């Protein structure tokens, strides 16, 4: 380990993280979640073609490698006359990818809410949309936090693949510095540590979010949760 | 701390220890003792090292044949590991292979870190531009964006000419980006570019001008590798008996072995 190189590299690597990795993750996750909710609702809809469309989309996303999805959007679309810059290309690809995976989480979370909740909402005069918004989704959100956190944390590391389509994020910065110096071990190790710290921060955030969303639970449920957390 | 927690902790430490122990199984670089020469190469850089779809998809090319001839001369087997260019020196250092056969240009920075054999290719750098471009000399490269493998000598040449380097995996990607108008230029070995233009029939890009001095390409090895002298001896023999010239003639129609 060359300590001088570590000191010199930290700055550019953090810059790559702040300018590349973090915005790439944030935009893609937001875009992906909007898609996920829409696709989940389409899959639960009474309109058959909508269901098929959503199923087809999820199947394609889950059935093809993320790197291939990135390459298709970046390298193949130009032959159809659509040329998108590296960063937006990556955001589009990652949003589509997160949308496919997260839609299944959202769908399962909605289905996990007992039917009685729908009926209760109906008795106080809520229509389907209102029931979904005020009764079902808030409860489903709590269920979805742990699996969605998984998706989010995976996405942080998946953004490293964008280095292959010329997006200057953390990994590409590391490669840039390593190229003239040949210090790959040092630079990749540093990048790994930065990814890890990012994911640690997110895991802590997940804990807070779970406690916050769980604050309206009945006392005995909260107790069971508490015991469970101690066991884990 | 609960019992569950303790057990989990023990398991985690045990598995980590196992994983680390498993990682320690590399060769310790005793190159001369084994009768296999382990060679690192891209396998995607035509006509030097590539898979010929017309010939059963075998790994072939000028560099591949030269190192095979060297090994035959030394009475050894060759074992190829294919890896992308930017990981090739890391692979050499990590003893995943002992020799790089991939048109490695000899330059002072590399000579500080690695051993080089006698050169077996002499070539010139060229700038590849969209056909009919008004960029006509190295002086025009300043401020342009050039697509190069990050660790290639062409990347260094591009930087020295004042161009911004956009790092890509290899020549194929560089040409794709050039044709899509995402970069302005790419620099590479004249032999590689000529071969690409001939085999693809691509007329969208052309060789615009030469860049820098002729350079020499050789096999790269770890510092103080006992193999270097052996390969040099074999290259000397192959040069004298005309084998090198013959291999070169077959791939390039001329003798580029220097």
CSV table of C-alpha atoms in Angstrom, one decimal:
chain,number,residue,atom,x,y,z
A,1,UNK,CA,0.0,0.0,0.0
A,2,UNK,CA,1.4,3.3,-1.1
A,3,UNK,CA,0.2,5.8,1.5
A,4,UNK,CA,1.0,8.9,-0.5
A,5,UNK,CA,-1.1,7.5,-3.4
A,6,UNK,CA,-4.0,6.8,-0.9
A,7,UNK,CA,-3.9,10.4,0.3
A,8,UNK,CA,-3.8,11.8,-3.2
A,9,UNK,CA,-6.6,9.4,-4.5
A,10,UNK,CA,-9.1,9.9,-1.7
A,11,UNK,CA,-10.2,13.4,-3.0
A,12,UNK,CA,-10.8,12.4,-6.6
A,13,UNK,CA,-12.5,9.1,-5.5
A,14,UNK,CA,-14.9,11.0,-3.2
A,15,UNK,CA,-15.6,13.5,-6.0
A,16,UNK,CA,-16.5,10.6,-8.2
A,17,UNK,CA,-18.7,9.2,-5.5
A,18,UNK,CA,-20.5,12.6,-4.9
A,19,UNK,CA,-20.8,13.5,-8.6
A,20,UNK,CA,-21.3,10.1,-10.0
A,21,UNK,CA,-22.3,7.2,-7.7
A,22,UNK,CA,-24.6,9.1,-5.4
A,23,UNK,CA,-26.7,11.0,-8.0
A,24,UNK,CA,-26.8,8.0,-10.2
A,25,UNK,CA,-28.2,5.9,-7.4
A,26,UNK,CA,-30.6,8.6,-6.2
A,27,UNK,CA,-32.1,9.4,-9.6
A,28,UNK,CA,-32.3,5.7,-10.6
A,29,UNK,CA,-34.0,4.7,-7.3
A,30,UNK,CA,-36.6,7.4,-7.5
A,31,UNK,CA,-37.3,6.7,-11.2
A,32,UNK,CA,-37.3,3.0,-10.4
A,33,UNK,CA,-39.8,3.3,-7.5
A,34,UNK,CA,-42.2,5.4,-9.6
A,35,UNK,CA,-42.1,2.7,-12.2
A,36,UNK,CA,-42.4,-0.1,-9.6
A,37,UNK,CA,-45.6,1.3,-8.1
A,38,UNK,CA,-47.2,1.8,-11.6
A,39,UNK,CA,-46.1,-1.7,-12.7
A,40,UNK,CA,-47.3,-3.3,-9.4
A,41,UNK,CA,-50.7,-1.6,-9.8
A,42,UNK,CA,-50.8,-2.8,-13.5
A,43,UNK,CA,-50.1,-6.3,-12.4
A,44,UNK,CA,-53.0,-6.2,-9.8
A,45,UNK,CA,-55.4,-4.5,-12.2
A,46,UNK,CA,-58.6,-6.0,-13.6
A,47,UNK,CA,-57.6,-5.1,-17.2
A,48,UNK,CA,-55.9,-8.1,-18.7
A,49,UNK,CA,-53.7,-6.4,-21.4
A,50,UNK,CA,-52.3,-4.1,-18.7
A,51,UNK,CA,-51.4,-7.2,-16.6
A,52,UNK,CA,-49.7,-8.9,-19.6
A,53,UNK,CA,-47.7,-5.8,-20.4
A,54,UNK,CA,-46.5,-5.5,-16.8
A,55,UNK,CA,-45.6,-9.2,-16.7
A,56,UNK,CA,-43.7,-9.0,-19.9
A,57,UNK,CA,-41.7,-6.0,-18.7
A,58,UNK,CA,-40.8,-7.7,-15.4
A,59,UNK,CA,-39.9,-10.9,-17.2
A,60,UNK,CA,-37.5,-9.1,-19.6
A,61,UNK,CA,-35.8,-7.1,-16.8
A,62,UNK,CA,-35.3,-10.1,-14.6
A,63,UNK,CA,-34.3,-12.4,-17.4
A,64,UNK,CA,-31.5,-10.3,-18.9
A,65,UNK,CA,-28.1,-9.2,-17.3
A,66,UNK,CA,-27.9,-5.6,-16.1
A,67,UNK,CA,-24.7,-5.1,-18.1
A,68,UNK,CA,-26.5,-6.1,-21.3
A,69,UNK,CA,-29.3,-3.7,-20.5
A,70,UNK,CA,-26.8,-0.9,-20.1
A,71,UNK,CA,-25.0,-1.8,-23.3
A,72,UNK,CA,-28.3,-2.0,-25.3
A,73,UNK,CA,-29.3,1.5,-24.1
A,74,UNK,CA,-25.9,3.0,-24.7
A,75,UNK,CA,-24.5,1.2,-27.7
A,76,UNK,CA,-27.5,-0.3,-29.6
A,77,UNK,CA,-30.0,2.5,-29.4
A,78,UNK,CA,-27.9,4.9,-31.6
A,79,UNK,CA,-28.4,2.5,-34.5
A,80,UNK,CA,-32.1,3.3,-34.1
A,81,UNK,CA,-31.2,7.0,-34.2
A,82,UNK,CA,-31.5,7.5,-30.4
A,83,UNK,CA,-28.2,8.6,-28.9
A,84,UNK,CA,-28.3,9.3,-25.2
A,85,UNK,CA,-25.3,10.6,-23.2
A,86,UNK,CA,-23.6,8.2,-20.7
A,87,UNK,CA,-25.1,9.5,-17.5
A,88,UNK,CA,-28.8,9.7,-18.6
A,89,UNK,CA,-28.3,6.3,-20.4
A,90,UNK,CA,-27.3,4.8,-17.1
A,91,UNK,CA,-30.2,6.4,-15.2
A,92,UNK,CA,-32.6,5.0,-17.7
A,93,UNK,CA,-31.1,1.5,-17.5
A,94,UNK,CA,-30.9,1.4,-13.7
A,95,UNK,CA,-34.5,2.9,-13.3
A,96,UNK,CA,-35.9,0.2,-15.7
A,97,UNK,CA,-33.9,-2.4,-13.8
A,98,UNK,CA,-35.0,-1.3,-10.3
A,99,UNK,CA,-38.6,-0.9,-11.6
A,100,UNK,CA,-38.7,-4.5,-12.6
A,101,UNK,CA,-37.4,-5.9,-9.4
A,102,UNK,CA,-39.1,-3.5,-7.0
A,103,UNK,CA,-42.5,-3.9,-8.7
A,104,UNK,CA,-42.6,-7.5,-7.4
A,105,UNK,CA,-41.8,-6.2,-3.8
A,106,UNK,CA,-44.5,-3.6,-4.0
A,107,UNK,CA,-47.0,-6.1,-5.4
A,108,UNK,CA,-46.3,-8.6,-2.6
A,109,UNK,CA,-46.5,-5.9,0.0
A,110,UNK,CA,-49.9,-4.8,-1.2
A,111,UNK,CA,-51.1,-8.4,-1.3
A,112,UNK,CA,-49.8,-8.9,2.3
A,113,UNK,CA,-52.4,-6.5,3.7
A,114,UNK,CA,-55.4,-8.4,4.8
A,115,UNK,CA,-58.6,-8.2,2.7
A,116,UNK,CA,-60.4,-6.9,5.9
A,117,UNK,CA,-58.5,-3.6,5.5
A,118,UNK,CA,-60.0,-3.1,2.1
A,119,UNK,CA,-63.5,-3.9,3.4
A,120,UNK,CA,-63.0,-1.6,6.4
A,121,UNK,CA,-62.0,1.3,4.1
A,122,UNK,CA,-65.1,0.6,2.0
A,123,UNK,CA,-67.4,0.8,5.1
A,124,UNK,CA,-66.2,4.3,5.8
A,125,UNK,CA,-67.0,5.3,2.2
A,126,UNK,CA,-63.6,5.2,0.6
A,127,UNK,CA,-63.4,4.2,-3.0
A,128,UNK,CA,-60.6,1.9,-4.3
A,129,UNK,CA,-58.1,4.7,-5.1
A,130,UNK,CA,-58.6,6.4,-1.7
A,131,UNK,CA,-58.5,3.1,0.2
A,132,UNK,CA,-55.2,2.3,-1.6
A,133,UNK,CA,-53.7,5.7,-0.8
A,134,UNK,CA,-54.8,6.1,2.8
A,135,UNK,CA,-55.1,2.6,4.2
A,136,UNK,CA,-53.3,0.0,2.1
A,137,UNK,CA,-50.1,1.7,0.8
A,138,UNK,CA,-49.1,3.1,4.2
A,139,UNK,CA,-49.2,-0.4,5.7
A,140,UNK,CA,-47.7,-2.0,2.6
A,141,UNK,CA,-44.8,0.5,2.8
A,142,UNK,CA,-43.8,-0.8,6.2
A,143,UNK,CA,-43.7,-4.4,4.9
A,144,UNK,CA,-41.7,-3.3,1.8
A,145,UNK,CA,-39.0,-1.4,3.6
A,146,UNK,CA,-36.6,-4.4,4.3
A,147,UNK,CA,-36.7,-5.9,0.8
A,148,UNK,CA,-36.6,-2.4,-0.9
A,149,UNK,CA,-33.6,-1.5,1.3
A,150,UNK,CA,-31.9,-4.6,-0.2
A,151,UNK,CA,-32.7,-3.3,-3.7
A,152,UNK,CA,-31.4,0.1,-2.8
A,153,UNK,CA,-28.2,-1.2,-1.4
A,154,UNK,CA,-27.7,-3.5,-4.4
A,155,UNK,CA,-28.2,-0.5,-6.7
A,156,UNK,CA,-25.4,1.5,-5.0
A,157,UNK,CA,-22.9,-1.3,-6.0
A,158,UNK,CA,-24.6,-2.0,-9.4
A,159,UNK,CA,-23.9,1.6,-10.4
A,160,UNK,CA,-20.3,0.5,-10.7
A,161,UNK,CA,-21.3,-1.2,-14.0
A,162,UNK,CA,-21.9,2.3,-15.4
A,163,UNK,CA,-18.1,2.6,-15.6
A,164,UNK,CA,-18.4,0.4,-18.7
A,165,UNK,CA,-20.5,3.0,-20.5
A,166,UNK,CA,-18.2,5.9,-19.8
A,167,UNK,CA,-20.0,7.3,-16.7
A,168,UNK,CA,-17.4,8.7,-14.4
A,169,UNK,CA,-18.4,7.3,-11.1
A,170,UNK,CA,-16.4,5.9,-8.2
A,171,UNK,CA,-15.1,2.8,-9.9
A,172,UNK,CA,-14.2,4.6,-13.2
A,173,UNK,CA,-12.3,7.2,-11.1
A,174,UNK,CA,-10.4,4.4,-9.4
A,175,UNK,CA,-9.6,2.9,-12.9
A,176,UNK,CA,-8.5,6.3,-14.2
A,177,UNK,CA,-6.0,6.8,-11.3
A,178,UNK,CA,-4.8,3.2,-11.5
A,179,UNK,CA,-4.2,3.3,-15.2
A,180,UNK,CA,-1.1,5.5,-15.3
A,181,UNK,CA,0.2,4.3,-11.9
A,182,UNK,CA,-0.6,0.6,-12.3
A,183,UNK,CA,-1.7,0.6,-8.6
A,184,UNK,CA,-4.8,-1.4,-9.1
A,185,UNK,CA,-4.8,-3.2,-5.8
A,186,UNK,CA,-4.6,0.1,-3.8
A,187,UNK,CA,-7.3,1.8,-5.9
A,188,UNK,CA,-9.8,-1.1,-6.0
A,189,UNK,CA,-9.4,-1.6,-2.2
A,190,UNK,CA,-10.1,2.1,-1.6
A,191,UNK,CA,-13.1,2.0,-3.9
A,192,UNK,CA,-14.3,-1.1,-2.0
A,193,UNK,CA,-14.0,0.7,1.3
A,194,UNK,CA,-16.0,3.7,0.0
A,195,UNK,CA,-18.8,1.4,-1.3
A,196,UNK,CA,-18.9,-0.4,2.0
A,197,UNK,CA,-19.2,2.8,4.0
A,198,UNK,CA,-22.0,4.1,1.7
A,199,UNK,CA,-23.9,0.8,2.3
A,200,UNK,CA,-23.3,0.9,6.0
A,201,UNK,CA,-24.8,4.4,6.2
A,202,UNK,CA,-27.8,3.2,4.2
A,203,UNK,CA,-28.3,0.2,6.5
A,204,UNK,CA,-28.4,2.5,9.5
A,205,UNK,CA,-31.0,4.6,7.6
A,206,UNK,CA,-33.0,1.4,7.0
A,207,UNK,CA,-33.1,0.8,10.8
A,208,UNK,CA,-34.4,4.3,11.5
A,209,UNK,CA,-37.0,4.0,8.8
A,210,UNK,CA,-38.3,0.7,10.1
A,211,UNK,CA,-38.7,2.0,13.6
A,212,UNK,CA,-40.4,5.1,12.3
A,213,UNK,CA,-42.9,3.3,10.1
A,214,UNK,CA,-43.6,0.8,12.9
A,215,UNK,CA,-44.5,3.3,15.5
A,216,UNK,CA,-48.3,2.9,15.1
A,217,UNK,CA,-48.2,-0.9,15.5
A,218,UNK,CA,-50.2,-2.5,18.4
A,219,UNK,CA,-48.1,-2.9,21.5
A,220,UNK,CA,-47.8,-6.7,21.3
A,221,UNK,CA,-46.7,-6.6,17.6
A,222,UNK,CA,-44.1,-4.0,18.6
A,223,UNK,CA,-42.9,-6.3,21.3
A,224,UNK,CA,-42.6,-9.3,19.0
A,225,UNK,CA,-40.7,-7.1,16.6
A,226,UNK,CA,-38.3,-6.0,19.4
A,227,UNK,CA,-37.6,-9.6,20.4
A,228,UNK,CA,-37.0,-10.4,16.8
A,229,UNK,CA,-34.5,-7.6,16.4
A,230,UNK,CA,-32.6,-8.7,19.4
A,231,UNK,CA,-32.4,-12.2,18.1
A,232,UNK,CA,-31.1,-11.0,14.7
B,1,UNK,CA,-25.4,-10.8,23.5
B,2,UNK,CA,-27.7,-13.7,22.9
B,3,UNK,CA,-26.7,-17.3,22.1
B,4,UNK,CA,-27.9,-16.9,18.5
B,5,UNK,CA,-25.6,-13.9,18.1
B,6,UNK,CA,-22.6,-15.8,19.4
B,7,UNK,CA,-23.1,-18.8,17.2
B,8,UNK,CA,-23.5,-16.5,14.2
B,9,UNK,CA,-20.3,-14.7,15.0
B,10,UNK,CA,-18.3,-17.9,15.3
B,11,UNK,CA,-19.7,-19.1,12.0
B,12,UNK,CA,-18.8,-15.8,10.3
B,13,UNK,CA,-15.3,-15.9,11.6
B,14,UNK,CA,-14.8,-19.5,10.6
B,15,UNK,CA,-16.1,-18.9,7.1
B,16,UNK,CA,-13.9,-15.8,6.6
B,17,UNK,CA,-10.9,-17.8,7.7
B,18,UNK,CA,-11.7,-20.5,5.2
B,19,UNK,CA,-12.2,-18.0,2.4
B,20,UNK,CA,-8.9,-16.3,3.2
B,21,UNK,CA,-7.1,-19.7,3.3
B,22,UNK,CA,-8.7,-20.5,-0.1
B,23,UNK,CA,-7.4,-17.3,-1.6
B,24,UNK,CA,-3.8,-18.2,-0.8
B,25,UNK,CA,-3.5,-20.9,-3.4
B,26,UNK,CA,-1.8,-19.0,-6.2
B,27,UNK,CA,1.5,-20.1,-7.7
B,28,UNK,CA,4.5,-18.5,-6.2
B,29,UNK,CA,6.0,-17.4,-9.4
B,30,UNK,CA,8.5,-20.2,-9.9
B,31,UNK,CA,8.2,-19.8,-13.7
B,32,UNK,CA,11.2,-21.7,-14.8
B,33,UNK,CA,10.5,-25.0,-13.0
B,34,UNK,CA,7.1,-25.7,-14.7
B,35,UNK,CA,6.9,-26.9,-18.3
B,36,UNK,CA,3.8,-24.7,-19.0
B,37,UNK,CA,4.1,-21.1,-20.1
B,38,UNK,CA,1.1,-19.3,-18.8
B,39,UNK,CA,0.2,-16.4,-21.2
B,40,UNK,CA,-2.2,-13.5,-20.6
B,41,UNK,CA,-3.8,-12.0,-23.7
B,42,UNK,CA,-7.0,-10.1,-24.6
B,43,UNK,CA,-8.5,-12.5,-27.2
B,44,UNK,CA,-10.4,-9.5,-28.7
B,45,UNK,CA,-7.6,-7.6,-30.5
B,46,UNK,CA,-7.5,-8.6,-34.1
B,47,UNK,CA,-5.2,-9.6,-35.8
B,48,UNK,CA,-2.9,-10.1,-32.8
B,49,UNK,CA,-5.0,-12.1,-30.5
B,50,UNK,CA,-8.6,-13.0,-31.3
B,51,UNK,CA,-11.1,-15.8,-31.9
B,52,UNK,CA,-11.4,-16.6,-35.6
B,53,UNK,CA,-15.1,-17.5,-36.2
B,54,UNK,CA,-14.2,-18.8,-39.6
B,55,UNK,CA,-11.7,-21.3,-38.1
B,56,UNK,CA,-13.7,-23.0,-35.4
B,57,UNK,CA,-13.5,-20.1,-33.0
B,58,UNK,CA,-10.0,-21.0,-31.8
B,59,UNK,CA,-7.8,-18.4,-30.2
B,60,UNK,CA,-5.4,-17.2,-32.9
B,61,UNK,CA,-3.5,-14.2,-34.2
B,62,UNK,CA,0.0,-12.9,-34.7
B,63,UNK,CA,1.0,-12.7,-31.1
B,64,UNK,CA,-0.7,-15.9,-30.2
B,65,UNK,CA,1.3,-17.7,-33.0
B,66,UNK,CA,4.6,-16.1,-32.0
B,67,UNK,CA,4.3,-17.1,-28.3
B,68,UNK,CA,3.2,-20.6,-29.5
B,69,UNK,CA,6.3,-20.8,-31.7
B,70,UNK,CA,8.5,-19.7,-28.8
B,71,UNK,CA,7.0,-22.3,-26.5
B,72,UNK,CA,7.5,-25.0,-29.2
B,73,UNK,CA,11.1,-23.9,-29.5
B,74,UNK,CA,11.5,-24.3,-25.7
B,75,UNK,CA,9.7,-27.6,-25.7
B,76,UNK,CA,6.9,-26.2,-23.4
B,77,UNK,CA,3.1,-26.2,-23.4
B,78,UNK,CA,1.2,-22.9,-23.6
B,79,UNK,CA,-1.8,-22.0,-21.5
B,80,UNK,CA,-3.7,-18.9,-22.4
B,81,UNK,CA,-5.7,-16.8,-20.0
B,82,UNK,CA,-8.0,-14.2,-21.7
B,83,UNK,CA,-8.5,-11.0,-19.9
B,84,UNK,CA,-9.4,-7.4,-20.8
B,85,UNK,CA,-6.4,-5.1,-21.4
B,86,UNK,CA,-6.9,-3.0,-18.3
B,87,UNK,CA,-6.7,-6.0,-16.1
B,88,UNK,CA,-3.8,-7.6,-17.9
B,89,UNK,CA,-0.9,-6.1,-15.9
B,90,UNK,CA,-2.8,-6.8,-12.6
B,91,UNK,CA,-3.1,-10.4,-13.7
B,92,UNK,CA,0.6,-10.6,-14.5
B,93,UNK,CA,1.5,-9.2,-11.0
B,94,UNK,CA,-0.9,-11.5,-9.3
B,95,UNK,CA,0.9,-14.5,-11.0
B,96,UNK,CA,-2.3,-15.5,-12.9
B,97,UNK,CA,0.0,-15.8,-15.9
B,98,UNK,CA,3.7,-15.3,-16.5
B,99,UNK,CA,3.9,-13.6,-19.9
B,100,UNK,CA,1.7,-11.0,-21.6
B,101,UNK,CA,1.4,-11.6,-25.4
B,102,UNK,CA,-0.7,-8.7,-26.5
B,103,UNK,CA,1.3,-6.1,-28.6
B,104,UNK,CA,2.7,-4.5,-25.5
B,105,UNK,CA,4.6,-1.4,-26.5
B,106,UNK,CA,7.9,-1.1,-24.7
B,107,UNK,CA,8.2,2.3,-22.9
B,108,UNK,CA,10.2,3.6,-20.0
B,109,UNK,CA,7.4,3.6,-17.5
B,110,UNK,CA,6.6,0.0,-18.2
B,111,UNK,CA,10.3,-1.0,-18.2
B,112,UNK,CA,10.5,0.3,-14.6
B,113,UNK,CA,7.9,-2.2,-13.5
B,114,UNK,CA,8.2,-5.1,-15.8
B,115,UNK,CA,10.7,-7.2,-17.8
B,116,UNK,CA,10.5,-7.1,-21.6
B,117,UNK,CA,11.8,-9.6,-24.1
B,118,UNK,CA,13.4,-8.5,-27.4
B,119,UNK,CA,10.7,-6.9,-29.6
B,120,UNK,CA,8.9,-9.0,-32.2
B,121,UNK,CA,6.9,-6.2,-33.8
B,122,UNK,CA,7.6,-2.7,-35.0
B,123,UNK,CA,4.6,-0.5,-35.7
B,124,UNK,CA,3.5,3.1,-35.9
B,125,UNK,CA,0.7,4.8,-34.2
B,126,UNK,CA,-2.1,6.2,-36.4
B,127,UNK,CA,-5.1,8.5,-35.7
B,128,UNK,CA,-8.4,7.1,-36.8
B,129,UNK,CA,-11.0,9.7,-37.7
B,130,UNK,CA,-14.4,9.9,-39.3
B,131,UNK,CA,-13.9,9.8,-43.1
B,132,UNK,CA,-13.3,13.2,-44.6
B,133,UNK,CA,-12.5,14.9,-41.2
B,134,UNK,CA,-10.7,18.2,-41.3
B,135,UNK,CA,-8.3,17.1,-38.5
B,136,UNK,CA,-5.0,16.5,-40.3
B,137,UNK,CA,-2.2,16.4,-37.8
B,138,UNK,CA,-1.2,15.7,-34.2
B,139,UNK,CA,-1.4,19.5,-33.5
B,140,UNK,CA,-5.2,19.4,-34.1
B,141,UNK,CA,-5.8,16.8,-31.4
B,142,UNK,CA,-5.6,19.3,-28.5
B,143,UNK,CA,-9.0,19.5,-26.8
B,144,UNK,CA,-10.6,16.6,-28.7
B,145,UNK,CA,-11.9,13.5,-27.0
B,146,UNK,CA,-10.1,10.3,-27.8
B,147,UNK,CA,-11.4,6.8,-27.0
B,148,UNK,CA,-8.6,4.6,-25.6
B,149,UNK,CA,-8.0,1.6,-23.3
B,150,UNK,CA,-7.1,3.4,-20.1
B,151,UNK,CA,-3.7,1.8,-19.6
B,152,UNK,CA,-2.6,1.6,-23.2
B,153,UNK,CA,0.4,3.6,-24.5
B,154,UNK,CA,-2.1,5.1,-27.0
B,155,UNK,CA,-3.9,6.7,-24.0
B,156,UNK,CA,-0.6,8.2,-22.9
B,157,UNK,CA,0.1,9.5,-26.5
B,158,UNK,CA,-3.4,11.0,-26.7
B,159,UNK,CA,-2.9,12.8,-23.3
B,160,UNK,CA,0.5,14.1,-24.5
B,161,UNK,CA,-1.2,15.5,-27.6
B,162,UNK,CA,-3.6,17.4,-25.3
B,163,UNK,CA,-6.6,15.2,-26.0
B,164,UNK,CA,-9.1,14.2,-23.3
B,165,UNK,CA,-9.1,10.4,-22.9
B,166,UNK,CA,-12.4,8.6,-22.7
B,167,UNK,CA,-11.5,5.1,-21.3
B,168,UNK,CA,-13.0,2.2,-23.2
B,169,UNK,CA,-12.4,-1.6,-23.1
B,170,UNK,CA,-10.8,-2.0,-26.5
B,171,UNK,CA,-10.5,-1.0,-30.1
B,172,UNK,CA,-13.9,-2.3,-31.2
B,173,UNK,CA,-15.7,-0.1,-28.6
B,174,UNK,CA,-13.5,2.9,-29.6
B,175,UNK,CA,-14.5,2.6,-33.2
B,176,UNK,CA,-18.2,2.2,-32.3
B,177,UNK,CA,-18.0,5.4,-30.2
B,178,UNK,CA,-16.2,7.2,-33.0
B,179,UNK,CA,-18.9,6.2,-35.6
B,180,UNK,CA,-21.6,7.2,-33.2
B,181,UNK,CA,-20.0,10.7,-32.9
B,182,UNK,CA,-19.5,10.3,-29.1
B,183,UNK,CA,-15.7,10.7,-29.4
B,184,UNK,CA,-13.6,12.6,-31.9
B,185,UNK,CA,-10.7,10.3,-32.5
B,186,UNK,CA,-9.0,7.1,-31.5
B,187,UNK,CA,-5.3,6.3,-31.7
B,188,UNK,CA,-4.0,2.8,-32.3
B,189,UNK,CA,-1.5,0.5,-33.9
B,190,UNK,CA,-1.4,0.9,-37.7
B,191,UNK,CA,-1.4,-2.9,-38.1
B,192,UNK,CA,-4.6,-3.2,-36.0
B,193,UNK,CA,-6.4,-0.4,-37.8
B,194,UNK,CA,-5.4,-1.7,-41.3
B,195,UNK,CA,-6.6,-5.1,-40.4
B,196,UNK,CA,-9.9,-3.7,-39.1
B,197,UNK,CA,-10.5,-1.6,-42.2
B,198,UNK,CA,-9.6,-4.6,-44.5
B,199,UNK,CA,-11.8,-7.2,-42.8
B,200,UNK,CA,-14.8,-5.0,-41.9
B,201,UNK,CA,-14.9,-3.0,-45.1
B,202,UNK,CA,-15.8,0.0,-42.9
B,203,UNK,CA,-15.7,3.2,-44.9
B,204,UNK,CA,-17.1,5.5,-42.2
B,205,UNK,CA,-13.7,5.9,-40.6
B,206,UNK,CA,-10.2,6.2,-42.0
B,207,UNK,CA,-6.5,6.5,-41.0
B,208,UNK,CA,-5.9,10.2,-41.1
B,209,UNK,CA,-2.3,10.6,-40.1
B,210,UNK,CA,0.6,8.9,-38.2
B,211,UNK,CA,1.2,9.7,-34.6
B,212,UNK,CA,4.6,9.7,-32.9
B,213,UNK,CA,7.7,7.6,-33.7
B,214,UNK,CA,7.6,3.9,-34.7
B,215,UNK,CA,7.3,1.8,-31.5
B,216,UNK,CA,8.4,-1.7,-30.6
B,217,UNK,CA,6.2,-4.4,-29.1
B,218,UNK,CA,7.5,-7.2,-26.9
B,219,UNK,CA,6.4,-9.8,-24.4
B,220,UNK,CA,6.1,-8.4,-20.9
B,221,UNK,CA,7.0,-10.5,-17.8
B,222,UNK,CA,7.3,-9.8,-14.0
B,223,UNK,CA,10.5,-8.2,-13.0
B,224,UNK,CA,13.5,-10.5,-12.9
B,225,UNK,CA,11.5,-13.4,-14.3
B,226,UNK,CA,13.8,-16.3,-15.3
B,227,UNK,CA,11.6,-16.8,-18.4
B,228,UNK,CA,12.7,-13.6,-20.0
B,229,UNK,CA,16.1,-14.8,-21.1
B,230,UNK,CA,14.7,-18.1,-22.3
B,231,UNK,CA,12.1,-16.4,-24.5
B,232,UNK,CA,14.8,-14.1,-25.8
B,233,UNK,CA,16.9,-17.1,-26.8
B,234,UNK,CA,13.9,-18.7,-28.6
B,235,UNK,CA,13.0,-15.4,-30.4
B,236,UNK,CA,16.6,-15.2,-31.6
B,237,UNK,CA,16.4,-18.7,-33.1
B,238,UNK,CA,13.0,-18.0,-34.7
B,239,UNK,CA,14.3,-14.8,-36.2
B,240,UNK,CA,17.4,-16.5,-37.7
B,241,UNK,CA,15.5,-19.5,-39.1
B,242,UNK,CA,12.8,-17.2,-40.7
B,243,UNK,CA,9.9,-18.4,-38.6
B,244,UNK,CA,9.1,-14.9,-37.3
B,245,UNK,CA,9.1,-13.4,-40.8
B,246,UNK,CA,6.9,-16.2,-42.0
B,247,UNK,CA,4.3,-15.8,-39.3
B,248,UNK,CA,4.3,-12.0,-39.9
B,249,UNK,CA,4.0,-12.4,-43.7
B,250,UNK,CA,0.9,-14.6,-43.2
B,251,UNK,CA,-0.8,-12.1,-41.0
B,252,UNK,CA,0.2,-8.8,-42.5
B,253,UNK,CA,1.5,-9.6,-46.0
B,254,UNK,CA,4.9,-8.1,-44.9
B,255,UNK,CA,7.6,-8.6,-42.3
B,256,UNK,CA,6.8,-6.4,-39.3
B,257,UNK,CA,8.9,-8.4,-36.9
B,258,UNK,CA,11.6,-5.7,-36.8
